[in-house]
Short mmCIF file of C-alpha atoms in Angstrom, two decimals:
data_model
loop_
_atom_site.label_atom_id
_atom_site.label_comp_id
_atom_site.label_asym_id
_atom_site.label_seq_id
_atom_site.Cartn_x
_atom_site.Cartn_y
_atom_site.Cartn_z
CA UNK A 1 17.23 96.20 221.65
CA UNK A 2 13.98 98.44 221.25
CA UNK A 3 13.16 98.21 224.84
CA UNK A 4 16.91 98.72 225.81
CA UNK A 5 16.57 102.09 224.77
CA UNK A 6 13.66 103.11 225.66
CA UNK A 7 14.69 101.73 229.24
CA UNK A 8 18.34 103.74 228.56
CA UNK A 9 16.55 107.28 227.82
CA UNK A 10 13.54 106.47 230.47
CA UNK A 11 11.00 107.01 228.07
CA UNK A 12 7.84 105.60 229.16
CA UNK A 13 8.69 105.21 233.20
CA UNK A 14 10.71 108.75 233.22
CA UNK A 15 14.09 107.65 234.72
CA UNK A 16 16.60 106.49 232.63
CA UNK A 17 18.81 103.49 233.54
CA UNK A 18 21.66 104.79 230.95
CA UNK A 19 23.86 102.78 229.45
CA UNK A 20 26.05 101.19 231.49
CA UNK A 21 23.14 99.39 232.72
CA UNK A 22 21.82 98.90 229.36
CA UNK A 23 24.74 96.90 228.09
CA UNK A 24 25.21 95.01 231.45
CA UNK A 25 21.62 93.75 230.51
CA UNK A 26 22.00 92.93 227.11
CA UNK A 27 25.44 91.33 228.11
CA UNK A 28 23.30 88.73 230.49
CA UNK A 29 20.62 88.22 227.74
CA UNK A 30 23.34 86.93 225.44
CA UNK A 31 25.51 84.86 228.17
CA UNK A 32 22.19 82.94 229.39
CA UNK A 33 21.37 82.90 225.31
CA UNK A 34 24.49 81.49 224.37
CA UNK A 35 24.10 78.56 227.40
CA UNK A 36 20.52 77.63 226.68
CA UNK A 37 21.58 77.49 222.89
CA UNK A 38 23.83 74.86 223.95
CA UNK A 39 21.22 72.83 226.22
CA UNK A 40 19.00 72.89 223.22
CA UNK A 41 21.31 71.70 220.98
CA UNK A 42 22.55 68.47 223.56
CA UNK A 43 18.82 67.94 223.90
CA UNK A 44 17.82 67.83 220.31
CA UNK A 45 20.71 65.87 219.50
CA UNK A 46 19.96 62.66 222.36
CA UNK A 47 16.34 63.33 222.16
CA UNK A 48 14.32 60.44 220.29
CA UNK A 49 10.53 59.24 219.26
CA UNK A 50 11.82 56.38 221.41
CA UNK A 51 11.88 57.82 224.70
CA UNK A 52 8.71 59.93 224.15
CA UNK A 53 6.95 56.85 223.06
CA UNK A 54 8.71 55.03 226.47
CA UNK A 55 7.96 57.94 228.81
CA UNK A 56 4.50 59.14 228.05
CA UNK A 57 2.67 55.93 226.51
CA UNK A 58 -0.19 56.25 224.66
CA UNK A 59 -2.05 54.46 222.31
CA UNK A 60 -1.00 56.55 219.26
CA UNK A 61 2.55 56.55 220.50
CA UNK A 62 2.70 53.01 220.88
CA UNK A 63 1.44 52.31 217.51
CA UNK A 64 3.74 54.85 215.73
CA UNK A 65 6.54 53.24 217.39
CA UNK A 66 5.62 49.98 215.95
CA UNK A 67 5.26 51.30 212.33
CA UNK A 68 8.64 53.00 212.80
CA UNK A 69 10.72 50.05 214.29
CA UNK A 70 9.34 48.01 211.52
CA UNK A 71 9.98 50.62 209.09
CA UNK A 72 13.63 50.23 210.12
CA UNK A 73 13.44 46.59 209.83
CA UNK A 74 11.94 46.53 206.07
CA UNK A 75 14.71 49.72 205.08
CA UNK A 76 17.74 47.13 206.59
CA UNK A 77 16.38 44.65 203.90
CA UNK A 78 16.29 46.33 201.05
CA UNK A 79 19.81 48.51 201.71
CA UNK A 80 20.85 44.57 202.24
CA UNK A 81 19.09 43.43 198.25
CA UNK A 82 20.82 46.53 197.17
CA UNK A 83 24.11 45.55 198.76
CA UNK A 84 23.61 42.16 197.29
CA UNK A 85 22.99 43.32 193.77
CA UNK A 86 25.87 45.49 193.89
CA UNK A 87 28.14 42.29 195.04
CA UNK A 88 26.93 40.76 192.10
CA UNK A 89 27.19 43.12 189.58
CA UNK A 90 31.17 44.12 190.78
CA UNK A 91 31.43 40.08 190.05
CA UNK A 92 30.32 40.04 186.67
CA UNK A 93 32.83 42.81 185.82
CA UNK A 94 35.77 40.92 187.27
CA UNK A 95 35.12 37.81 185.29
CA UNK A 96 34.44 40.30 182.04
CA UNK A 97 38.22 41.45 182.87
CA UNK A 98 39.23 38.11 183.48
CA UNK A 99 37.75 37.17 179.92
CA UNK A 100 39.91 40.29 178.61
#
Protein backbone atom coordinates (compact mmCIF):
# COMPACT_ATOMS: atom_id res chain seq x y z
CA UNK A 1 0.00 0.00 0.00
CA UNK A 2 3.16 2.23 0.86
CA UNK A 3 4.54 1.91 -2.54
CA UNK A 4 0.99 2.43 -4.11
CA UNK A 5 1.20 5.82 -3.11
CA UNK A 6 4.22 6.80 -3.55
CA UNK A 7 3.75 5.34 -7.22
CA UNK A 8 0.06 7.39 -7.17
CA UNK A 9 1.74 10.93 -6.23
CA UNK A 10 5.13 10.04 -8.36
CA UNK A 11 7.26 10.63 -5.60
CA UNK A 12 10.54 9.17 -6.14
CA UNK A 13 10.34 8.70 -10.25
CA UNK A 14 8.38 12.24 -10.67
CA UNK A 15 5.27 11.13 -12.66
CA UNK A 16 2.45 10.02 -10.97
CA UNK A 17 0.38 7.01 -12.15
CA UNK A 18 -2.82 8.40 -10.07
CA UNK A 19 -5.25 6.43 -8.90
CA UNK A 20 -7.11 4.81 -11.22
CA UNK A 21 -4.05 2.96 -11.94
CA UNK A 22 -3.29 2.54 -8.40
CA UNK A 23 -6.40 0.59 -7.57
CA UNK A 24 -6.34 -1.38 -10.91
CA UNK A 25 -2.96 -2.63 -9.39
CA UNK A 26 -3.88 -3.37 -6.07
CA UNK A 27 -7.13 -4.98 -7.57
CA UNK A 28 -4.66 -7.64 -9.52
CA UNK A 29 -2.46 -8.10 -6.37
CA UNK A 30 -5.52 -9.32 -4.50
CA UNK A 31 -7.25 -11.45 -7.49
CA UNK A 32 -3.79 -13.41 -8.12
CA UNK A 33 -3.63 -13.36 -3.97
CA UNK A 34 -6.87 -14.73 -3.50
CA UNK A 35 -6.04 -17.74 -6.36
CA UNK A 36 -2.62 -18.66 -5.07
CA UNK A 37 -4.27 -18.70 -1.49
CA UNK A 38 -6.35 -21.35 -2.83
CA UNK A 39 -3.43 -23.45 -4.61
CA UNK A 40 -1.71 -23.32 -1.29
CA UNK A 41 -4.36 -24.45 0.57
CA UNK A 42 -5.20 -27.73 -2.10
CA UNK A 43 -1.47 -28.29 -1.83
CA UNK A 44 -1.06 -28.32 1.88
CA UNK A 45 -4.05 -30.24 2.26
CA UNK A 46 -2.89 -33.53 -0.37
CA UNK A 47 0.66 -32.87 0.39
CA UNK A 48 2.34 -35.73 2.62
CA UNK A 49 5.90 -36.93 4.26
CA UNK A 50 4.94 -39.83 2.00
CA UNK A 51 5.42 -38.46 -1.29
CA UNK A 52 8.48 -36.36 -0.29
CA UNK A 53 10.02 -39.42 1.13
CA UNK A 54 8.81 -41.31 -2.47
CA UNK A 55 9.94 -38.46 -4.73
CA UNK A 56 13.25 -37.26 -3.46
CA UNK A 57 14.78 -40.44 -1.57
CA UNK A 58 17.32 -40.09 0.70
CA UNK A 59 18.76 -41.83 3.36
CA UNK A 60 17.27 -39.67 6.15
CA UNK A 61 13.95 -39.68 4.36
CA UNK A 62 13.84 -43.23 4.04
CA UNK A 63 14.54 -43.85 7.59
CA UNK A 64 12.01 -41.26 8.92
CA UNK A 65 9.49 -42.89 6.88
CA UNK A 66 10.14 -46.13 8.52
CA UNK A 67 9.94 -44.72 12.11
CA UNK A 68 6.69 -43.01 11.08
CA UNK A 69 4.85 -45.99 9.35
CA UNK A 70 5.76 -47.97 12.34
CA UNK A 71 4.76 -45.30 14.58
CA UNK A 72 1.31 -45.70 12.99
CA UNK A 73 1.42 -49.33 13.39
CA UNK A 74 2.31 -49.31 17.35
CA UNK A 75 -0.56 -46.08 17.81
CA UNK A 76 -3.33 -48.69 15.90
CA UNK A 77 -2.43 -51.11 18.82
CA UNK A 78 -2.78 -49.36 21.62
CA UNK A 79 -6.14 -47.18 20.35
CA UNK A 80 -7.11 -51.13 19.76
CA UNK A 81 -6.01 -52.19 24.00
CA UNK A 82 -7.87 -49.04 24.72
CA UNK A 83 -10.88 -50.05 22.65
CA UNK A 84 -10.65 -53.40 24.26
CA UNK A 85 -10.57 -52.17 27.81
CA UNK A 86 -13.38 -49.99 27.18
CA UNK A 87 -15.47 -53.20 25.77
CA UNK A 88 -14.76 -54.67 28.89
CA UNK A 89 -15.39 -52.24 31.28
CA UNK A 90 -19.12 -51.25 29.44
CA UNK A 91 -19.53 -55.28 30.21
CA UNK A 92 -18.97 -55.24 33.73
CA UNK A 93 -21.55 -52.44 34.11
CA UNK A 94 -24.25 -54.34 32.25
CA UNK A 95 -23.94 -57.41 34.38
CA UNK A 96 -23.76 -54.85 37.64
CA UNK A 97 -27.36 -53.69 36.19
CA UNK A 98 -28.29 -57.05 35.51
CA UNK A 99 -27.40 -57.91 39.28
CA UNK A 100 -29.71 -54.74 40.16
Amino acid sequence: VFAMLICVYGVIVGEAIGWIWGIVVIAISLAYFVVLDFVKVYIFNHWNFEFTAHAWPTKERRVKLAARKARVIQQKRVWSSIENVRQIGLKFKVLEALKA
